[in-house]
């Protein structure tokens, strides 16, 4: 049975939601894990959805913040230079095209340089409104990014639907008081309102009153 949701605006995560960047994320984070003597699988269970320094703080709680920030900056530069294997999540091109003229924003834990590079590598247009790592003081699962996105669009949080793939992102959307569509295999275990395999399972329709209708199959 299809699920139908209506919203005034959509707030879209990038990695794992619009862009499949798992290949490069795995390469860089497993290399970091090995250098720190950490289990790679444990590290990968934490890093999706969060800013890098926030993941490091969870994994190495005694480590100085300055070291985490320095590693984070270095790894962002590495990720921005490595687009090997970065592709669109199936259906992302058509999904974004269907949102032309509808209120929507990108809300990502990536910074401006990385989000711009990855969207370009995947062949996807950047939404006009973007909330990136530089825009917030707290990483997902804090709701700040989604609340800021809603504010910039001028839409009440309760009238927004979030698209997310990670536990941290889904928790952030929930904390913002928004409904959440989970995208991909990571999402289902974190309790979104509805889960899709990819964006080919979402149909977007503009309603006469300006709302967006989402039919999720």
mmCIF file with all atom_site columns, C-alpha atoms in Angstrom:
data_model
loop_
_atom_site.group_PDB
_atom_site.id
_atom_site.type_symbol
_atom_site.label_atom_id
_atom_site.label_alt_id
_atom_site.label_comp_id
_atom_site.label_asym_id
_atom_site.label_entity_id
_atom_site.label_seq_id
_atom_site.pdbx_PDB_ins_code
_atom_site.Cartn_x
_atom_site.Cartn_y
_atom_site.Cartn_z
_atom_site.occupancy
_atom_site.B_iso_or_equiv
_atom_site.pdbx_formal_charge
_atom_site.auth_seq_id
_atom_site.auth_comp_id
_atom_site.auth_asym_id
_atom_site.auth_atom_id
_atom_site.pdbx_PDB_model_num
ATOM 1   C CA . UNK A 1 1   ? 0.000  0.000  0.000   1.00 0.00 ? 1   UNK A CA 1
ATOM 2   C CA . UNK A 1 2   ? 1.237  3.474  -0.876  1.00 0.00 ? 2   UNK A CA 1
ATOM 3   C CA . UNK A 1 3   ? 1.704  6.095  1.827   1.00 0.00 ? 3   UNK A CA 1
ATOM 4   C CA . UNK A 1 4   ? 0.663  9.668  1.025   1.00 0.00 ? 4   UNK A CA 1
ATOM 5   C CA . UNK A 1 5   ? 2.233  12.625 2.866   1.00 0.00 ? 5   UNK A CA 1
ATOM 6   C CA . UNK A 1 6   ? 1.632  16.323 2.297   1.00 0.00 ? 6   UNK A CA 1
ATOM 7   C CA . UNK A 1 7   ? 4.025  19.102 3.220   1.00 0.00 ? 7   UNK A CA 1
ATOM 8   C CA . UNK A 1 8   ? 4.755  22.762 2.647   1.00 0.00 ? 8   UNK A CA 1
ATOM 9   C CA . UNK A 1 9   ? 8.478  22.117 2.229   1.00 0.00 ? 9   UNK A CA 1
ATOM 10  C CA . UNK A 1 10  ? 11.025 19.307 1.959   1.00 0.00 ? 10  UNK A CA 1
ATOM 11  C CA . UNK A 1 11  ? 14.396 19.257 3.721   1.00 0.00 ? 11  UNK A CA 1
ATOM 12  C CA . UNK A 1 12  ? 16.893 16.958 2.032   1.00 0.00 ? 12  UNK A CA 1
ATOM 13  C CA . UNK A 1 13  ? 20.020 15.328 3.386   1.00 0.00 ? 13  UNK A CA 1
ATOM 14  C CA . UNK A 1 14  ? 22.735 14.719 0.796   1.00 0.00 ? 14  UNK A CA 1
ATOM 15  C CA . UNK A 1 15  ? 24.996 11.701 1.459   1.00 0.00 ? 15  UNK A CA 1
ATOM 16  C CA . UNK A 1 16  ? 23.007 8.477  1.284   1.00 0.00 ? 16  UNK A CA 1
ATOM 17  C CA . UNK A 1 17  ? 19.838 10.369 0.370   1.00 0.00 ? 17  UNK A CA 1
ATOM 18  C CA . UNK A 1 18  ? 20.575 12.170 -2.893  1.00 0.00 ? 18  UNK A CA 1
ATOM 19  C CA . UNK A 1 19  ? 24.188 11.108 -3.426  1.00 0.00 ? 19  UNK A CA 1
ATOM 20  C CA . UNK A 1 20  ? 25.715 7.670  -2.903  1.00 0.00 ? 20  UNK A CA 1
ATOM 21  C CA . UNK A 1 21  ? 29.161 8.500  -1.518  1.00 0.00 ? 21  UNK A CA 1
ATOM 22  C CA . UNK A 1 22  ? 29.607 5.306  0.502   1.00 0.00 ? 22  UNK A CA 1
ATOM 23  C CA . UNK A 1 23  ? 32.705 4.217  -1.436  1.00 0.00 ? 23  UNK A CA 1
ATOM 24  C CA . UNK A 1 24  ? 34.777 7.285  -0.555  1.00 0.00 ? 24  UNK A CA 1
ATOM 25  C CA . UNK A 1 25  ? 33.388 7.528  2.999   1.00 0.00 ? 25  UNK A CA 1
ATOM 26  C CA . UNK A 1 26  ? 34.439 3.933  3.612   1.00 0.00 ? 26  UNK A CA 1
ATOM 27  C CA . UNK A 1 27  ? 37.913 4.503  2.168   1.00 0.00 ? 27  UNK A CA 1
ATOM 28  C CA . UNK A 1 28  ? 38.695 7.587  4.201   1.00 0.00 ? 28  UNK A CA 1
ATOM 29  C CA . UNK A 1 29  ? 37.088 6.614  7.503   1.00 0.00 ? 29  UNK A CA 1
ATOM 30  C CA . UNK A 1 30  ? 38.510 3.089  7.541   1.00 0.00 ? 30  UNK A CA 1
ATOM 31  C CA . UNK A 1 31  ? 41.949 4.579  6.917   1.00 0.00 ? 31  UNK A CA 1
ATOM 32  C CA . UNK A 1 32  ? 41.399 6.936  9.867   1.00 0.00 ? 32  UNK A CA 1
ATOM 33  C CA . UNK A 1 33  ? 40.155 4.046  12.035  1.00 0.00 ? 33  UNK A CA 1
ATOM 34  C CA . UNK A 1 34  ? 43.278 2.010  11.303  1.00 0.00 ? 34  UNK A CA 1
ATOM 35  C CA . UNK A 1 35  ? 45.517 4.957  12.193  1.00 0.00 ? 35  UNK A CA 1
ATOM 36  C CA . UNK A 1 36  ? 43.711 5.313  15.529  1.00 0.00 ? 36  UNK A CA 1
ATOM 37  C CA . UNK A 1 37  ? 43.726 1.570  16.281  1.00 0.00 ? 37  UNK A CA 1
ATOM 38  C CA . UNK A 1 38  ? 39.925 1.403  16.131  1.00 0.00 ? 38  UNK A CA 1
ATOM 39  C CA . UNK A 1 39  ? 37.682 -1.269 14.653  1.00 0.00 ? 39  UNK A CA 1
ATOM 40  C CA . UNK A 1 40  ? 36.608 -0.163 11.189  1.00 0.00 ? 40  UNK A CA 1
ATOM 41  C CA . UNK A 1 41  ? 33.121 -1.604 11.453  1.00 0.00 ? 41  UNK A CA 1
ATOM 42  C CA . UNK A 1 42  ? 32.531 0.197  14.749  1.00 0.00 ? 42  UNK A CA 1
ATOM 43  C CA . UNK A 1 43  ? 33.683 3.462  13.229  1.00 0.00 ? 43  UNK A CA 1
ATOM 44  C CA . UNK A 1 44  ? 31.423 3.047  10.201  1.00 0.00 ? 44  UNK A CA 1
ATOM 45  C CA . UNK A 1 45  ? 28.432 2.435  12.478  1.00 0.00 ? 45  UNK A CA 1
ATOM 46  C CA . UNK A 1 46  ? 28.916 5.935  13.937  1.00 0.00 ? 46  UNK A CA 1
ATOM 47  C CA . UNK A 1 47  ? 30.064 8.275  11.179  1.00 0.00 ? 47  UNK A CA 1
ATOM 48  C CA . UNK A 1 48  ? 27.079 8.448  8.814   1.00 0.00 ? 48  UNK A CA 1
ATOM 49  C CA . UNK A 1 49  ? 25.096 11.659 9.115   1.00 0.00 ? 49  UNK A CA 1
ATOM 50  C CA . UNK A 1 50  ? 27.369 13.455 11.571  1.00 0.00 ? 50  UNK A CA 1
ATOM 51  C CA . UNK A 1 51  ? 30.068 16.045 11.041  1.00 0.00 ? 51  UNK A CA 1
ATOM 52  C CA . UNK A 1 52  ? 33.446 14.333 11.231  1.00 0.00 ? 52  UNK A CA 1
ATOM 53  C CA . UNK A 1 53  ? 34.615 15.982 14.438  1.00 0.00 ? 53  UNK A CA 1
ATOM 54  C CA . UNK A 1 54  ? 31.363 14.975 16.153  1.00 0.00 ? 54  UNK A CA 1
ATOM 55  C CA . UNK A 1 55  ? 31.941 11.343 15.171  1.00 0.00 ? 55  UNK A CA 1
ATOM 56  C CA . UNK A 1 56  ? 35.510 11.519 16.473  1.00 0.00 ? 56  UNK A CA 1
ATOM 57  C CA . UNK A 1 57  ? 34.291 12.913 19.796  1.00 0.00 ? 57  UNK A CA 1
ATOM 58  C CA . UNK A 1 58  ? 32.039 9.885  20.221  1.00 0.00 ? 58  UNK A CA 1
ATOM 59  C CA . UNK A 1 59  ? 34.698 7.392  19.188  1.00 0.00 ? 59  UNK A CA 1
ATOM 60  C CA . UNK A 1 60  ? 37.587 8.962  21.148  1.00 0.00 ? 60  UNK A CA 1
ATOM 61  C CA . UNK A 1 61  ? 35.919 10.838 24.021  1.00 0.00 ? 61  UNK A CA 1
ATOM 62  C CA . UNK A 1 62  ? 39.202 11.666 25.773  1.00 0.00 ? 62  UNK A CA 1
ATOM 63  C CA . UNK A 1 63  ? 40.810 13.147 22.674  1.00 0.00 ? 63  UNK A CA 1
ATOM 64  C CA . UNK A 1 64  ? 41.310 16.938 22.612  1.00 0.00 ? 64  UNK A CA 1
ATOM 65  C CA . UNK A 1 65  ? 38.773 18.872 20.555  1.00 0.00 ? 65  UNK A CA 1
ATOM 66  C CA . UNK A 1 66  ? 41.589 20.600 18.672  1.00 0.00 ? 66  UNK A CA 1
ATOM 67  C CA . UNK A 1 67  ? 42.869 17.270 17.346  1.00 0.00 ? 67  UNK A CA 1
ATOM 68  C CA . UNK A 1 68  ? 39.387 16.309 16.185  1.00 0.00 ? 68  UNK A CA 1
ATOM 69  C CA . UNK A 1 69  ? 38.932 19.624 14.390  1.00 0.00 ? 69  UNK A CA 1
ATOM 70  C CA . UNK A 1 70  ? 42.335 19.310 12.718  1.00 0.00 ? 70  UNK A CA 1
ATOM 71  C CA . UNK A 1 71  ? 41.595 15.753 11.556  1.00 0.00 ? 71  UNK A CA 1
ATOM 72  C CA . UNK A 1 72  ? 38.151 16.834 10.402  1.00 0.00 ? 72  UNK A CA 1
ATOM 73  C CA . UNK A 1 73  ? 39.576 19.632 8.237   1.00 0.00 ? 73  UNK A CA 1
ATOM 74  C CA . UNK A 1 74  ? 42.169 17.318 6.707   1.00 0.00 ? 74  UNK A CA 1
ATOM 75  C CA . UNK A 1 75  ? 39.616 14.596 5.973   1.00 0.00 ? 75  UNK A CA 1
ATOM 76  C CA . UNK A 1 76  ? 37.149 17.056 4.437   1.00 0.00 ? 76  UNK A CA 1
ATOM 77  C CA . UNK A 1 77  ? 39.890 18.112 2.049   1.00 0.00 ? 77  UNK A CA 1
ATOM 78  C CA . UNK A 1 78  ? 40.608 14.455 1.202   1.00 0.00 ? 78  UNK A CA 1
ATOM 79  C CA . UNK A 1 79  ? 36.919 13.747 0.611   1.00 0.00 ? 79  UNK A CA 1
ATOM 80  C CA . UNK A 1 80  ? 36.520 16.837 -1.568  1.00 0.00 ? 80  UNK A CA 1
ATOM 81  C CA . UNK A 1 81  ? 39.422 15.655 -3.746  1.00 0.00 ? 81  UNK A CA 1
ATOM 82  C CA . UNK A 1 82  ? 38.098 12.071 -4.028  1.00 0.00 ? 82  UNK A CA 1
ATOM 83  C CA . UNK A 1 83  ? 34.992 11.670 -6.187  1.00 0.00 ? 83  UNK A CA 1
ATOM 84  C CA . UNK A 1 84  ? 35.755 8.090  -7.274  1.00 0.00 ? 84  UNK A CA 1
ATOM 85  C CA . UNK A 1 85  ? 32.521 6.125  -7.008  1.00 0.00 ? 85  UNK A CA 1
ATOM 86  C CA . UNK A 1 86  ? 30.298 9.097  -6.138  1.00 0.00 ? 86  UNK A CA 1
ATOM 87  C CA . UNK A 1 87  ? 26.981 8.661  -7.987  1.00 0.00 ? 87  UNK A CA 1
ATOM 88  C CA . UNK A 1 88  ? 23.379 9.725  -7.574  1.00 0.00 ? 88  UNK A CA 1
ATOM 89  C CA . UNK A 1 89  ? 20.987 7.679  -5.485  1.00 0.00 ? 89  UNK A CA 1
ATOM 90  C CA . UNK A 1 90  ? 18.580 6.116  -8.034  1.00 0.00 ? 90  UNK A CA 1
ATOM 91  C CA . UNK A 1 91  ? 15.752 8.507  -8.809  1.00 0.00 ? 91  UNK A CA 1
ATOM 92  C CA . UNK A 1 92  ? 17.472 11.626 -7.419  1.00 0.00 ? 92  UNK A CA 1
ATOM 93  C CA . UNK A 1 93  ? 17.573 13.495 -10.745 1.00 0.00 ? 93  UNK A CA 1
ATOM 94  C CA . UNK A 1 94  ? 13.855 13.072 -11.394 1.00 0.00 ? 94  UNK A CA 1
ATOM 95  C CA . UNK A 1 95  ? 13.009 13.740 -7.735  1.00 0.00 ? 95  UNK A CA 1
ATOM 96  C CA . UNK A 1 96  ? 14.853 17.088 -7.709  1.00 0.00 ? 96  UNK A CA 1
ATOM 97  C CA . UNK A 1 97  ? 13.382 18.038 -11.098 1.00 0.00 ? 97  UNK A CA 1
ATOM 98  C CA . UNK A 1 98  ? 9.896  17.443 -9.685  1.00 0.00 ? 98  UNK A CA 1
ATOM 99  C CA . UNK A 1 99  ? 10.674 19.897 -6.873  1.00 0.00 ? 99  UNK A CA 1
ATOM 100 C CA . UNK A 1 100 ? 11.305 22.803 -9.275  1.00 0.00 ? 100 UNK A CA 1
ATOM 101 C CA . UNK A 1 101 ? 9.363  25.755 -7.902  1.00 0.00 ? 101 UNK A CA 1
ATOM 102 C CA . UNK A 1 102 ? 8.516  23.973 -4.641  1.00 0.00 ? 102 UNK A CA 1
ATOM 103 C CA . UNK A 1 103 ? 10.068 25.019 -1.310  1.00 0.00 ? 103 UNK A CA 1
ATOM 104 C CA . UNK A 1 104 ? 12.982 22.734 -0.508  1.00 0.00 ? 104 UNK A CA 1
ATOM 105 C CA . UNK A 1 105 ? 16.490 22.937 0.947   1.00 0.00 ? 105 UNK A CA 1
ATOM 106 C CA . UNK A 1 106 ? 19.617 20.845 1.260   1.00 0.00 ? 106 UNK A CA 1
ATOM 107 C CA . UNK A 1 107 ? 20.545 20.180 4.899   1.00 0.00 ? 107 UNK A CA 1
ATOM 108 C CA . UNK A 1 108 ? 23.882 18.379 5.062   1.00 0.00 ? 108 UNK A CA 1
ATOM 109 C CA . UNK A 1 109 ? 26.717 17.741 7.504   1.00 0.00 ? 109 UNK A CA 1
ATOM 110 C CA . UNK A 1 110 ? 29.159 18.311 4.623   1.00 0.00 ? 110 UNK A CA 1
ATOM 111 C CA . UNK A 1 111 ? 30.722 21.734 4.176   1.00 0.00 ? 111 UNK A CA 1
ATOM 112 C CA . UNK A 1 112 ? 30.177 23.985 1.160   1.00 0.00 ? 112 UNK A CA 1
ATOM 113 C CA . UNK A 1 113 ? 33.147 22.649 -0.812  1.00 0.00 ? 113 UNK A CA 1
ATOM 114 C CA . UNK A 1 114 ? 32.319 18.979 -0.258  1.00 0.00 ? 114 UNK A CA 1
ATOM 115 C CA . UNK A 1 115 ? 28.584 19.314 -0.876  1.00 0.00 ? 115 UNK A CA 1
ATOM 116 C CA . UNK A 1 116 ? 29.187 21.308 -4.063  1.00 0.00 ? 116 UNK A CA 1
ATOM 117 C CA . UNK A 1 117 ? 31.705 18.747 -5.339  1.00 0.00 ? 117 UNK A CA 1
ATOM 118 C CA . UNK A 1 118 ? 29.609 15.695 -4.544  1.00 0.00 ? 118 UNK A CA 1
ATOM 119 C CA . UNK A 1 119 ? 26.400 17.063 -6.037  1.00 0.00 ? 119 UNK A CA 1
ATOM 120 C CA . UNK A 1 120 ? 28.328 17.957 -9.198  1.00 0.00 ? 120 UNK A CA 1
ATOM 121 C CA . UNK A 1 121 ? 30.002 14.537 -9.353  1.00 0.00 ? 121 UNK A CA 1
ATOM 122 C CA . UNK A 1 122 ? 26.572 12.907 -9.122  1.00 0.00 ? 122 UNK A CA 1
ATOM 123 C CA . UNK A 1 123 ? 25.199 15.222 -11.826 1.00 0.00 ? 123 UNK A CA 1
ATOM 124 C CA . UNK A 1 124 ? 22.652 16.813 -9.497  1.00 0.00 ? 124 UNK A CA 1
ATOM 125 C CA . UNK A 1 125 ? 21.631 20.477 -9.247  1.00 0.00 ? 125 UNK A CA 1
ATOM 126 C CA . UNK A 1 126 ? 22.192 22.266 -5.951  1.00 0.00 ? 126 UNK A CA 1
ATOM 127 C CA . UNK A 1 127 ? 19.028 23.561 -4.283  1.00 0.00 ? 127 UNK A CA 1
ATOM 128 C CA . UNK A 1 128 ? 18.974 27.343 -3.947  1.00 0.00 ? 128 UNK A CA 1
ATOM 129 C CA . UNK A 1 129 ? 18.838 27.084 -0.158  1.00 0.00 ? 129 UNK A CA 1
ATOM 130 C CA . UNK A 1 130 ? 21.569 25.054 1.509   1.00 0.00 ? 130 UNK A CA 1
ATOM 131 C CA . UNK A 1 131 ? 22.383 24.487 5.168   1.00 0.00 ? 131 UNK A CA 1
ATOM 132 C CA . UNK A 1 132 ? 25.920 23.129 5.446   1.00 0.00 ? 132 UNK A CA 1
ATOM 133 C CA . UNK A 1 133 ? 28.422 22.446 8.216   1.00 0.00 ? 133 UNK A CA 1
ATOM 134 C CA . UNK A 1 134 ? 29.440 26.109 8.254   1.00 0.00 ? 134 UNK A CA 1
ATOM 135 C CA . UNK A 1 135 ? 25.834 27.164 8.894   1.00 0.00 ? 135 UNK A CA 1
ATOM 136 C CA . UNK A 1 136 ? 25.319 25.447 12.253  1.00 0.00 ? 136 UNK A CA 1
ATOM 137 C CA . UNK A 1 137 ? 26.880 25.244 15.673  1.00 0.00 ? 137 UNK A CA 1
ATOM 138 C CA . UNK A 1 138 ? 25.774 21.669 16.372  1.00 0.00 ? 138 UNK A CA 1
ATOM 139 C CA . UNK A 1 139 ? 25.943 18.538 14.201  1.00 0.00 ? 139 UNK A CA 1
ATOM 140 C CA . UNK A 1 140 ? 23.089 16.118 13.594  1.00 0.00 ? 140 UNK A CA 1
ATOM 141 C CA . UNK A 1 141 ? 21.463 14.526 15.635  1.00 0.00 ? 141 UNK A CA 1
ATOM 142 C CA . UNK A 1 142 ? 20.928 18.063 16.928  1.00 0.00 ? 142 UNK A CA 1
ATOM 143 C CA . UNK A 1 143 ? 17.911 19.520 15.056  1.00 0.00 ? 143 UNK A CA 1
ATOM 144 C CA . UNK A 1 144 ? 19.562 22.914 14.419  1.00 0.00 ? 144 UNK A CA 1
ATOM 145 C CA . UNK A 1 145 ? 20.207 22.306 10.725  1.00 0.00 ? 145 UNK A CA 1
ATOM 146 C CA . UNK A 1 146 ? 16.659 21.258 9.925   1.00 0.00 ? 146 UNK A CA 1
ATOM 147 C CA . UNK A 1 147 ? 15.163 24.069 11.992  1.00 0.00 ? 147 UNK A CA 1
ATOM 148 C CA . UNK A 1 148 ? 17.393 26.559 10.194  1.00 0.00 ? 148 UNK A CA 1
ATOM 149 C CA . UNK A 1 149 ? 16.353 25.142 6.831   1.00 0.00 ? 149 UNK A CA 1
ATOM 150 C CA . UNK A 1 150 ? 12.678 25.529 7.711   1.00 0.00 ? 150 UNK A CA 1
ATOM 151 C CA . UNK A 1 151 ? 13.274 29.079 8.947   1.00 0.00 ? 151 UNK A CA 1
ATOM 152 C CA . UNK A 1 152 ? 15.098 30.074 5.759   1.00 0.00 ? 152 UNK A CA 1
ATOM 153 C CA . UNK A 1 153 ? 12.188 28.717 3.722   1.00 0.00 ? 153 UNK A CA 1
ATOM 154 C CA . UNK A 1 154 ? 9.691  30.480 5.988   1.00 0.00 ? 154 UNK A CA 1
ATOM 155 C CA . UNK A 1 155 ? 7.833  27.241 6.706   1.00 0.00 ? 155 UNK A CA 1
ATOM 156 C CA . UNK A 1 156 ? 6.674  25.927 10.082  1.00 0.00 ? 156 UNK A CA 1
ATOM 157 C CA . UNK A 1 157 ? 8.699  22.831 11.084  1.00 0.00 ? 157 UNK A CA 1
ATOM 158 C CA . UNK A 1 158 ? 5.513  20.798 11.475  1.00 0.00 ? 158 UNK A CA 1
ATOM 159 C CA . UNK A 1 159 ? 4.773  21.418 7.789   1.00 0.00 ? 159 UNK A CA 1
ATOM 160 C CA . UNK A 1 160 ? 8.147  20.047 6.637   1.00 0.00 ? 160 UNK A CA 1
ATOM 161 C CA . UNK A 1 161 ? 9.113  16.533 5.598   1.00 0.00 ? 161 UNK A CA 1
ATOM 162 C CA . UNK A 1 162 ? 12.739 15.427 5.959   1.00 0.00 ? 162 UNK A CA 1
ATOM 163 C CA . UNK A 1 163 ? 14.475 12.916 3.666   1.00 0.00 ? 163 UNK A CA 1
ATOM 164 C CA . UNK A 1 164 ? 17.315 11.131 5.492   1.00 0.00 ? 164 UNK A CA 1
ATOM 165 C CA . UNK A 1 165 ? 19.333 7.921  5.448   1.00 0.00 ? 165 UNK A CA 1
ATOM 166 C CA . UNK A 1 166 ? 21.193 7.887  8.788   1.00 0.00 ? 166 UNK A CA 1
ATOM 167 C CA . UNK A 1 167 ? 20.265 7.377  12.408  1.00 0.00 ? 167 UNK A CA 1
ATOM 168 C CA . UNK A 1 168 ? 21.726 10.766 13.353  1.00 0.00 ? 168 UNK A CA 1
ATOM 169 C CA . UNK A 1 169 ? 19.789 12.513 10.604  1.00 0.00 ? 169 UNK A CA 1
ATOM 170 C CA . UNK A 1 170 ? 16.506 10.775 11.356  1.00 0.00 ? 170 UNK A CA 1
ATOM 171 C CA . UNK A 1 171 ? 16.882 11.666 15.038  1.00 0.00 ? 171 UNK A CA 1
ATOM 172 C CA . UNK A 1 172 ? 17.554 15.291 14.052  1.00 0.00 ? 172 UNK A CA 1
ATOM 173 C CA . UNK A 1 173 ? 14.430 15.432 11.914  1.00 0.00 ? 173 UNK A CA 1
ATOM 174 C CA . UNK A 1 174 ? 12.340 13.920 14.694  1.00 0.00 ? 174 UNK A CA 1
ATOM 175 C CA . UNK A 1 175 ? 13.787 16.373 17.238  1.00 0.00 ? 175 UNK A CA 1
ATOM 176 C CA . UNK A 1 176 ? 12.846 19.235 14.896  1.00 0.00 ? 176 UNK A CA 1
ATOM 177 C CA . UNK A 1 177 ? 9.226  18.080 15.003  1.00 0.00 ? 177 UNK A CA 1
ATOM 178 C CA . UNK A 1 178 ? 9.207  16.978 11.383  1.00 0.00 ? 178 UNK A CA 1
ATOM 179 C CA . UNK A 1 179 ? 8.046  13.846 9.622   1.00 0.00 ? 179 UNK A CA 1
ATOM 180 C CA . UNK A 1 180 ? 10.845 11.766 8.132   1.00 0.00 ? 180 UNK A CA 1
ATOM 181 C CA . UNK A 1 181 ? 11.112 9.644  4.996   1.00 0.00 ? 181 UNK A CA 1
ATOM 182 C CA . UNK A 1 182 ? 13.981 7.193  5.442   1.00 0.00 ? 182 UNK A CA 1
ATOM 183 C CA . UNK A 1 183 ? 15.997 6.451  2.305   1.00 0.00 ? 183 UNK A CA 1
ATOM 184 C CA . UNK A 1 184 ? 18.024 3.287  1.798   1.00 0.00 ? 184 UNK A CA 1
ATOM 185 C CA . UNK A 1 185 ? 19.051 0.293  3.891   1.00 0.00 ? 185 UNK A CA 1
ATOM 186 C CA . UNK A 1 186 ? 20.439 2.211  6.894   1.00 0.00 ? 186 UNK A CA 1
ATOM 187 C CA . UNK A 1 187 ? 17.242 4.117  7.488   1.00 0.00 ? 187 UNK A CA 1
ATOM 188 C CA . UNK A 1 188 ? 14.712 1.434  8.411   1.00 0.00 ? 188 UNK A CA 1
ATOM 189 C CA . UNK A 1 189 ? 16.257 0.558  11.771  1.00 0.00 ? 189 UNK A CA 1
ATOM 190 C CA . UNK A 1 190 ? 15.999 4.152  13.029  1.00 0.00 ? 190 UNK A CA 1
ATOM 191 C CA . UNK A 1 191 ? 12.238 4.634  13.015  1.00 0.00 ? 191 UNK A CA 1
ATOM 192 C CA . UNK A 1 192 ? 11.363 7.044  10.193  1.00 0.00 ? 192 UNK A CA 1
ATOM 193 C CA . UNK A 1 193 ? 7.689  7.543  9.370   1.00 0.00 ? 193 UNK A CA 1
ATOM 194 C CA . UNK A 1 194 ? 8.140  5.605  6.147   1.00 0.00 ? 194 UNK A CA 1
ATOM 195 C CA . UNK A 1 195 ? 11.111 3.975  4.411   1.00 0.00 ? 195 UNK A CA 1
ATOM 196 C CA . UNK A 1 196 ? 11.952 3.703  0.715   1.00 0.00 ? 196 UNK A CA 1
ATOM 197 C CA . UNK A 1 197 ? 14.666 1.714  -1.014  1.00 0.00 ? 197 UNK A CA 1
ATOM 198 C CA . UNK A 1 198 ? 15.616 4.779  -3.074  1.00 0.00 ? 198 UNK A CA 1
ATOM 199 C CA . UNK A 1 199 ? 14.008 7.849  -4.631  1.00 0.00 ? 199 UNK A CA 1
ATOM 200 C CA . UNK A 1 200 ? 12.433 5.930  -7.504  1.00 0.00 ? 200 UNK A CA 1
ATOM 201 C CA . UNK A 1 201 ? 9.794  4.941  -4.934  1.00 0.00 ? 201 UNK A CA 1
ATOM 202 C CA . UNK A 1 202 ? 8.718  8.561  -4.301  1.00 0.00 ? 202 UNK A CA 1
ATOM 203 C CA . UNK A 1 203 ? 6.307  10.495 -6.546  1.00 0.00 ? 203 UNK A CA 1
ATOM 204 C CA . UNK A 1 204 ? 6.071  14.268 -6.113  1.00 0.00 ? 204 UNK A CA 1
ATOM 205 C CA . UNK A 1 205 ? 3.000  16.301 -7.047  1.00 0.00 ? 205 UNK A CA 1
ATOM 206 C CA . UNK A 1 206 ? 2.353  20.026 -6.585  1.00 0.00 ? 206 UNK A CA 1
ATOM 207 C CA . UNK A 1 207 ? -1.133 20.627 -5.194  1.00 0.00 ? 207 UNK A CA 1
ATOM 208 C CA . UNK A 1 208 ? -3.231 23.691 -6.149  1.00 0.00 ? 208 UNK A CA 1
ATOM 209 C CA . UNK A 1 209 ? -2.889 25.189 -2.652  1.00 0.00 ? 209 UNK A CA 1
ATOM 210 C CA . UNK A 1 210 ? 0.913  25.156 -2.856  1.00 0.00 ? 210 UNK A CA 1
ATOM 211 C CA . UNK A 1 211 ? 1.452  22.026 -0.776  1.00 0.00 ? 211 UNK A CA 1
ATOM 212 C CA . UNK A 1 212 ? 3.625  19.160 -1.935  1.00 0.00 ? 212 UNK A CA 1
ATOM 213 C CA . UNK A 1 213 ? 2.077  15.700 -2.094  1.00 0.00 ? 213 UNK A CA 1
ATOM 214 C CA . UNK A 1 214 ? 4.394  12.736 -1.729  1.00 0.00 ? 214 UNK A CA 1
ATOM 215 C CA . UNK A 1 215 ? 3.228  9.280  -2.746  1.00 0.00 ? 215 UNK A CA 1
ATOM 216 C CA . UNK A 1 216 ? 5.602  6.705  -1.323  1.00 0.00 ? 216 UNK A CA 1
ATOM 217 C CA . UNK A 1 217 ? 5.332  3.165  -2.624  1.00 0.00 ? 217 UNK A CA 1
#
